PDB file of C-alpha atoms in Angstrom:
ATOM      1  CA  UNK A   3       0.000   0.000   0.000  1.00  0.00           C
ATOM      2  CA  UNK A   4       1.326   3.363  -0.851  1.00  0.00           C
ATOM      3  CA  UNK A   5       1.464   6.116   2.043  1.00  0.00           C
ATOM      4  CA  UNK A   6      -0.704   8.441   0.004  1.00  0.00           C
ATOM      5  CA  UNK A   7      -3.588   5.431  -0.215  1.00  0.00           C
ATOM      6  CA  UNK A   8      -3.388   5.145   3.248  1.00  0.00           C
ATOM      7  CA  UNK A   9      -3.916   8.620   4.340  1.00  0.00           C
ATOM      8  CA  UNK A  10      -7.078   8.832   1.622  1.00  0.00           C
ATOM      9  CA  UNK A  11      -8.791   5.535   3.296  1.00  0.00           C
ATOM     10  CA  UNK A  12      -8.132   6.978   6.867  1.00  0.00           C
ATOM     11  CA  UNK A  13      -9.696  10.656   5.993  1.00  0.00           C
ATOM     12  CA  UNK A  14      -7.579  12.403   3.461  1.00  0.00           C
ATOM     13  CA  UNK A  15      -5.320  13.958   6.085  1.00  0.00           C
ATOM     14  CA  UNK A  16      -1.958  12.903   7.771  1.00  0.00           C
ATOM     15  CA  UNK A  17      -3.689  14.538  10.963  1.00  0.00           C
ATOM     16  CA  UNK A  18      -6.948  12.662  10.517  1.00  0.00           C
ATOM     17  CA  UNK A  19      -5.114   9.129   9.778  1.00  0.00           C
ATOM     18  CA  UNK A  20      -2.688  10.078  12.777  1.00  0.00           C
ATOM     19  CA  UNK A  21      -5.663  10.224  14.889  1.00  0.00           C
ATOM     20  CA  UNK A  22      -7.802   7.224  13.529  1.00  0.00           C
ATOM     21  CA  UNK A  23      -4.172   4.978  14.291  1.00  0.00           C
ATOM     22  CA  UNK A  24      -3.254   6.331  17.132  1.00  0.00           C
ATOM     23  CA  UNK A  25      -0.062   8.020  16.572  1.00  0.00           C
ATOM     24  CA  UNK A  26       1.461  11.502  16.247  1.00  0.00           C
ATOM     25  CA  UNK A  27       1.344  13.738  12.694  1.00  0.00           C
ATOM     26  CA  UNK A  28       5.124  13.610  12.721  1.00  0.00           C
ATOM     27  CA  UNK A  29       5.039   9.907  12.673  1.00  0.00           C
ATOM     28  CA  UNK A  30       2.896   9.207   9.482  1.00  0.00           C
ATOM     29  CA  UNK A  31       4.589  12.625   7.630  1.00  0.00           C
ATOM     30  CA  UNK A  32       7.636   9.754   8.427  1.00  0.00           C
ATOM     31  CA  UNK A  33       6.452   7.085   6.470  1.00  0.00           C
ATOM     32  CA  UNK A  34       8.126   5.864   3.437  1.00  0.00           C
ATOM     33  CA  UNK A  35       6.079   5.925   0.201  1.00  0.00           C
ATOM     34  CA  UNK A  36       5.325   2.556   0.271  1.00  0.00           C
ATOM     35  CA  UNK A  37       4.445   1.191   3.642  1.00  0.00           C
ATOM     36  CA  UNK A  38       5.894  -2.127   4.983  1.00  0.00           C
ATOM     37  CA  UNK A  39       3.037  -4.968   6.295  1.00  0.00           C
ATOM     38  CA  UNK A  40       3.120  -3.479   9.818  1.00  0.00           C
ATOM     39  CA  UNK A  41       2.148  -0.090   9.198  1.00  0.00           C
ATOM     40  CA  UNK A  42      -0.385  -1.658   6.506  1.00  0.00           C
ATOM     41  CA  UNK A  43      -1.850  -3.444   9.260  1.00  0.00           C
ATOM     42  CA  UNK A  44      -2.442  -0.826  11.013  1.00  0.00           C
ATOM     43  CA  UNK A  45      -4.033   1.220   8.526  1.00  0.00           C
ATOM     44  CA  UNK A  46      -6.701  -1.397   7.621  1.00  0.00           C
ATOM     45  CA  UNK A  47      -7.760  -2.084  11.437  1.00  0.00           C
ATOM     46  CA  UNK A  48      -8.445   1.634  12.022  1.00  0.00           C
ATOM     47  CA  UNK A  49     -10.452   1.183   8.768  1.00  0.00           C
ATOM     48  CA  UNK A  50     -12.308  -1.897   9.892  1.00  0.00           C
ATOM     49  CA  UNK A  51     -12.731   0.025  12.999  1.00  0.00           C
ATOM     50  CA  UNK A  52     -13.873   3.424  11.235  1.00  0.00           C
ATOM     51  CA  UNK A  53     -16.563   1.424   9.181  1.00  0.00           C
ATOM     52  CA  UNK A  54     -18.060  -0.614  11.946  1.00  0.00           C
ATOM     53  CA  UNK A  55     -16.516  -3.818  10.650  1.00  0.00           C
ATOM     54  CA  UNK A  56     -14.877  -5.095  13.948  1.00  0.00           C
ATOM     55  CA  UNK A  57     -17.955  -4.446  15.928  1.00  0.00           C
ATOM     56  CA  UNK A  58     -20.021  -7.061  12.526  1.00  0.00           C
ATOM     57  CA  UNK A  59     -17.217  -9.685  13.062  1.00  0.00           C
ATOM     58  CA  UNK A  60     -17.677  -9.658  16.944  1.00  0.00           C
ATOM     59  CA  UNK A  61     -21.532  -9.646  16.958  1.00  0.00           C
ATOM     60  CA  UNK A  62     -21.192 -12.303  13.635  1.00  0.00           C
ATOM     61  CA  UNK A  63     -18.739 -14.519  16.337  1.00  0.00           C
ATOM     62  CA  UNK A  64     -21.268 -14.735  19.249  1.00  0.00           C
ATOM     63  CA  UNK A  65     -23.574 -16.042  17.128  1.00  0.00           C
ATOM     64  CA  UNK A  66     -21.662 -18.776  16.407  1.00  0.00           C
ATOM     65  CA  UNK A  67     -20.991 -19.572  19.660  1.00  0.00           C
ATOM     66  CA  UNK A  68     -24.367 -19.369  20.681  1.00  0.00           C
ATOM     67  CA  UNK A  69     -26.025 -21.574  17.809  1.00  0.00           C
ATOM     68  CA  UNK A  70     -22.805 -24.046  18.821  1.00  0.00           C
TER      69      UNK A  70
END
């Protein structure tokens, strides 16, 4: 994923994807242009996050383990 992908997903700013990930402005501006896994990572589960995904796969888990 390129940094400039990343920063569209998570809001279109380095400060709003700083805040959605949970680290400072200075740290994304320091990203390299194309990010390695772990900062890919990172940037997809503040995306799940953002679009209500984690809360789908949690409620979509306890059913399972209910109907089990």
């Amino acid at each position: 994923m390129k940094k400039t992908e990343a920063i569209e997903l998570l809001g279109g700013s380095i400060t709003a994807t700083a805040a959605a990930i949970g680290v400072s402005y200075q740290a994304v501006n320091q990203w390299p242009e194309d990010l390695p896994a772990r900062i890919e990572d990172r940037v997809l589960a503040a995306l799940a996050r953002q679009r209500g995904l984690v809360a789908s796969i949690r409620a979509a888990k306890r059913k399972q383990k209910e109907a089990a």
